[in-house]
mmCIF file of C-alpha atoms in Angstrom:
data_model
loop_
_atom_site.group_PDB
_atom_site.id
_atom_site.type_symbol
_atom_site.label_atom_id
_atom_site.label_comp_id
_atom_site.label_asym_id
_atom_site.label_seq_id
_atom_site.Cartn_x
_atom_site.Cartn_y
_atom_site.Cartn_z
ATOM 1 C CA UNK G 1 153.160 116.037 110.498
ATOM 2 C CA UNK G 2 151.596 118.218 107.541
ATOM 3 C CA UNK G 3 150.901 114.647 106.153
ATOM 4 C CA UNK G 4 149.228 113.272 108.936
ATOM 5 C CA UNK G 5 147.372 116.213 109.026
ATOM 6 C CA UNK G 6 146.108 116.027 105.585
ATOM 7 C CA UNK G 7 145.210 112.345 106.307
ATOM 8 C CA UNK G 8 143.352 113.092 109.297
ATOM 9 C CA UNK G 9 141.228 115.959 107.573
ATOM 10 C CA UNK G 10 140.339 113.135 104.334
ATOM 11 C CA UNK G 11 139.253 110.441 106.632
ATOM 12 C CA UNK G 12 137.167 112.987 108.349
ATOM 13 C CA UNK G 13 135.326 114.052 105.374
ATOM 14 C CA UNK G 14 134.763 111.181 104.152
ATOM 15 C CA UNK G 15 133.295 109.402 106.963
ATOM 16 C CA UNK G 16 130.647 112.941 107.382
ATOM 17 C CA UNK G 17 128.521 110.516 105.626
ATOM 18 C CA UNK G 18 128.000 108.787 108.469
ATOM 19 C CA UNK G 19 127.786 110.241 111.285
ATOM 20 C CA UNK G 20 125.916 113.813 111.035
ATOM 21 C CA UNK G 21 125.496 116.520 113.550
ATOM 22 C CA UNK G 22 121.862 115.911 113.827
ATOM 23 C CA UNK G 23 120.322 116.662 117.553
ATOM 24 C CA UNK G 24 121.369 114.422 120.408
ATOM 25 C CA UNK G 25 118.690 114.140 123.218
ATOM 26 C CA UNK G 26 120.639 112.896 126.072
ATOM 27 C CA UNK G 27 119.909 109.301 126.965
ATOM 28 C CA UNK G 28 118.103 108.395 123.745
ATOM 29 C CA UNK G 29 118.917 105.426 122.181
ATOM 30 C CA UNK G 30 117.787 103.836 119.071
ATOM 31 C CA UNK G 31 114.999 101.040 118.744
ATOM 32 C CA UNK G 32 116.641 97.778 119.968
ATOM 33 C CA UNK G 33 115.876 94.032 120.286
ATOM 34 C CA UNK G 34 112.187 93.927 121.513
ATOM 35 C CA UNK G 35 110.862 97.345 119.884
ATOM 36 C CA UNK G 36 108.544 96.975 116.843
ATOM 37 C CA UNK G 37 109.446 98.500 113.443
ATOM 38 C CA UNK G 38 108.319 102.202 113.754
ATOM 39 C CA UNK G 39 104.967 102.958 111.321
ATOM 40 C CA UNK G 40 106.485 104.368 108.260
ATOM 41 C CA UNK G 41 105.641 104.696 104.549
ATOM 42 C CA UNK G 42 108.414 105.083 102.131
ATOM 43 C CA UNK G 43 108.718 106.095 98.100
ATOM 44 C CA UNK G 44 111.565 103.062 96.800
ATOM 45 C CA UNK G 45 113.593 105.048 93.595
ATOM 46 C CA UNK G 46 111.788 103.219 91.608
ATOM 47 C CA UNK G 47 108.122 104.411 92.340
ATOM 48 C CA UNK G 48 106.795 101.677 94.281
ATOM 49 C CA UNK G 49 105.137 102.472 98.008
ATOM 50 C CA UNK G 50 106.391 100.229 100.881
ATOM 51 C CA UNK G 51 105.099 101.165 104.681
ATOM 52 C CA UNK G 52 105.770 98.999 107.727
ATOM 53 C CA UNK G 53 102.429 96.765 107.371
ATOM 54 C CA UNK G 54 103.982 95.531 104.061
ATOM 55 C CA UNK G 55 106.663 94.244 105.888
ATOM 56 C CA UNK G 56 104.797 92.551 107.609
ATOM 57 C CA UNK G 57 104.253 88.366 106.946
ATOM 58 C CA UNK G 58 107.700 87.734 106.878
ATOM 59 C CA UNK G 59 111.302 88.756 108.392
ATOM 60 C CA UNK G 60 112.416 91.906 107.364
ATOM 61 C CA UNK G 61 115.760 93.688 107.163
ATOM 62 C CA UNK G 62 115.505 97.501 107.212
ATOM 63 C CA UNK G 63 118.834 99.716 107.015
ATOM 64 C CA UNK G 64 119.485 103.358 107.132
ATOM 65 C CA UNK G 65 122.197 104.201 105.043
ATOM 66 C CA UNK G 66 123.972 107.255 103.339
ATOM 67 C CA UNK G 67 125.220 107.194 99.995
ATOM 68 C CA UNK G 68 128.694 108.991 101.224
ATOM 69 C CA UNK G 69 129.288 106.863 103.971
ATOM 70 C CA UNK G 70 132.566 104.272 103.947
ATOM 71 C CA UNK G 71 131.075 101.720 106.252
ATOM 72 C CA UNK G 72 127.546 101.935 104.385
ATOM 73 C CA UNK G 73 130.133 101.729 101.381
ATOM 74 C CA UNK G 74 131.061 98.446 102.860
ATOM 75 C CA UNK G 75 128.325 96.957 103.895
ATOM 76 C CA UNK G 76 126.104 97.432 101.186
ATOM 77 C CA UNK G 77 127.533 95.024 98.370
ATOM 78 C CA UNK G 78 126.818 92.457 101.329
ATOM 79 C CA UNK G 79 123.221 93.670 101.018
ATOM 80 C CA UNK G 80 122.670 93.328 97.498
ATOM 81 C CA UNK G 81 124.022 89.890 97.524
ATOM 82 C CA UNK G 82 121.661 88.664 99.896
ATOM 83 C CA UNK G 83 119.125 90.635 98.254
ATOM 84 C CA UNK G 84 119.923 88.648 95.111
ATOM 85 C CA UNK G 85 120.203 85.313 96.691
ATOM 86 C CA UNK G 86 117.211 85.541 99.140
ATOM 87 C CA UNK G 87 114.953 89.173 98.381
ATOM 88 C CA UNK G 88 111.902 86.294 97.668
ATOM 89 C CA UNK G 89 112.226 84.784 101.444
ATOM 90 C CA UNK G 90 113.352 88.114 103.582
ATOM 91 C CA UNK G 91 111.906 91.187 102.757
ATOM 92 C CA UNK G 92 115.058 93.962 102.188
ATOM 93 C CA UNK G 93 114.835 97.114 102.206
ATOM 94 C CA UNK G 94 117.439 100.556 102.498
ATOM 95 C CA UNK G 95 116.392 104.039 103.391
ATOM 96 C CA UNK G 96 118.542 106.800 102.593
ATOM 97 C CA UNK G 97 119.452 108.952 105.742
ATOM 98 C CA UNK G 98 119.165 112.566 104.025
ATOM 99 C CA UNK G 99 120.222 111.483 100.282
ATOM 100 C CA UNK G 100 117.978 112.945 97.576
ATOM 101 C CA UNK G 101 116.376 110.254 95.261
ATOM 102 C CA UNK G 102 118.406 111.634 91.959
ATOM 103 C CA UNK G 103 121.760 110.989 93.952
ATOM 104 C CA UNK G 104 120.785 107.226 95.511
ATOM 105 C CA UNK G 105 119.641 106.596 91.849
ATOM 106 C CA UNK G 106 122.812 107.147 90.223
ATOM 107 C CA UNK G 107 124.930 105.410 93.563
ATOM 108 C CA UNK G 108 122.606 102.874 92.838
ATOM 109 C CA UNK G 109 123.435 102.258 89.075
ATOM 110 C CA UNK G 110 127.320 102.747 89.475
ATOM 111 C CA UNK G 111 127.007 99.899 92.286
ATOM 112 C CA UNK G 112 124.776 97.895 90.110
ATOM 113 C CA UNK G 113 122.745 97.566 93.094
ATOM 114 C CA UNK G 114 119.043 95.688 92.538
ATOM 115 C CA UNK G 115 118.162 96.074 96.580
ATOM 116 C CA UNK G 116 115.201 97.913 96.866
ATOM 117 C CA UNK G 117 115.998 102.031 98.322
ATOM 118 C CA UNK G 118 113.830 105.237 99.161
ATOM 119 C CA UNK G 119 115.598 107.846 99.259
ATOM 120 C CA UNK G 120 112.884 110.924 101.557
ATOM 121 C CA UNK G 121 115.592 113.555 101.016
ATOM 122 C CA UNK G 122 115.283 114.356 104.666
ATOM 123 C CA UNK G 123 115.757 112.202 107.990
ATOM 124 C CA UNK G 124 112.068 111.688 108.902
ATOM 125 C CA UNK G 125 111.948 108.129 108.840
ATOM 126 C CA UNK G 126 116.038 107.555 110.181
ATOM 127 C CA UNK G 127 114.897 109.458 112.957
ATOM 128 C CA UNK G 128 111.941 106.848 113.901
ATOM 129 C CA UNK G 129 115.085 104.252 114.480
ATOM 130 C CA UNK G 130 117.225 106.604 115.597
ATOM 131 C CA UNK G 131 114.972 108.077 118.370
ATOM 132 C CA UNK G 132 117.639 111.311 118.635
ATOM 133 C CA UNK G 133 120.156 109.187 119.816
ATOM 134 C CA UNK G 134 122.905 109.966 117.387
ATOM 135 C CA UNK G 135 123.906 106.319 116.143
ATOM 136 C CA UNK G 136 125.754 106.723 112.757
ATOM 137 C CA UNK G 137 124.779 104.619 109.612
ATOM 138 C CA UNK G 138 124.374 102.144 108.679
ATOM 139 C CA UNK G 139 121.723 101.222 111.032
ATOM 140 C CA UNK G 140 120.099 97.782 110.296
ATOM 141 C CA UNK G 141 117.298 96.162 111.777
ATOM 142 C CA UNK G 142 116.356 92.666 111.371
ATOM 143 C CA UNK G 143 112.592 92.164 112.381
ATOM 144 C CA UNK G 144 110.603 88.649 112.724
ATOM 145 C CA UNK G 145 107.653 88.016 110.446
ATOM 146 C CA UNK G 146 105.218 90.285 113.111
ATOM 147 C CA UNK G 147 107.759 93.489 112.836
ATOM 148 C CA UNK G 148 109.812 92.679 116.377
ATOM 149 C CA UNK G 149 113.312 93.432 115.958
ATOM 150 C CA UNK G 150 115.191 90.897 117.087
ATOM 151 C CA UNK G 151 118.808 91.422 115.731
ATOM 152 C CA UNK G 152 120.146 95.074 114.929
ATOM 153 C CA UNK G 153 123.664 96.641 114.495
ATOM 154 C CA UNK G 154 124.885 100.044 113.495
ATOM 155 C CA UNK G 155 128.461 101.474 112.248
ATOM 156 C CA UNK G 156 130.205 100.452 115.191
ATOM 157 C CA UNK G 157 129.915 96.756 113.046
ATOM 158 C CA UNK G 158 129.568 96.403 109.571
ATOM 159 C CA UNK G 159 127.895 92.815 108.852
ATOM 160 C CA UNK G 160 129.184 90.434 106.180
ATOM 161 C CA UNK G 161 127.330 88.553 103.921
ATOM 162 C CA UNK G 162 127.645 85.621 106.296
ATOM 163 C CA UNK G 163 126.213 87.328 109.241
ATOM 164 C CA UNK G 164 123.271 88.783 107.069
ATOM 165 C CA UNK G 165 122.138 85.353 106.456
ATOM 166 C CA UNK G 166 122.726 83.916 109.738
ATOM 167 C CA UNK G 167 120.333 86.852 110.892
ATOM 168 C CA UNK G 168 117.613 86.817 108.249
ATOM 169 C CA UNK G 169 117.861 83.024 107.341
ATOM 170 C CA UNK G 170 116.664 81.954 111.028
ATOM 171 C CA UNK G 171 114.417 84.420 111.528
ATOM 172 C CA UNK G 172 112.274 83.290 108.523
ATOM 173 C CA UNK G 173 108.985 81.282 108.312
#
């Protein structure tokens, strides 16, 4: 029982990664199939400026992550590979939920990760997807060339590398 216990209370702190106690606004839900990518401007780690009208021109794949998060854990190696095999055809593009840039940066380099990440150190732009509904992360958009999501999931389904380019491969130009 004391064993179980001490299970339970690891699993939980690891997975506080993803799912935060940020506000809930009863009946929100996040942007969906339809919606347009919200009007953002983001800092990548590596100095470079990316906002929603650069995204534009071809299909996009924005995901909220957190760097202590299992199923971001998961999904992200997914990311990178299809980052690697395809960043020239579908734009890609992970923003940290509340994860200051000096942590993503070193996540980053221990994962050998090349995907490009901004890390705001607060939840300003996760909460333009989000919309105060309470989804965990990951949360991953797929948007056509115009910025029209037309494909998202969140933690409840972490995609593999096969799904990612099923998604992003016939959504492209």
């Amino acid at each position: 029982m004391l064993f179980s216990l001490a299970l339970l209370s690891a699993f939980m702190l690891l997975s506080a990664g993803c799912i935060l106690q940020d506000p809930v606004t009863p009946g929100a839900s996040p942007l969906g199939i339809g919606d347009s990518l919200p009007a953002f401007a983001v800092t990548t780690t590596d100095g470079k400026l990316i906002s929603t009208s650069d995204l534009l021109g071809k299909a996009s794949i924005v995901s909220n992550i957190s760097v202590g998060c299992p199923d971001c854990a998961a999904q992200l190696p997914h990311m990178n590979r299809f980052f690697a095999d395809y960043g020239d055809a579908v734009n890609v593009l992970c923003i940290a939920r509340r994860d200051d840039a000096g942590t993503v940066r070193r996540y980053w380099a221990d994962n050998a990760y090349a995907l490009p990440v901004a890390a705001p150190g607060d939840a300003s732009v996760y909460d333009l997807f989000d919309r105060g509904s309470g989804t965990g992360v990951p949360q991953t958009y797929f948007a056509d060339s115009k910025g029209r999501i037309v494909f998202t999931a969140n933690d409840t389904h972490i995609l593999s590398y096969e799904e990612i380019c099923d998604v992003a491969l016939s959504i492209t130009d």
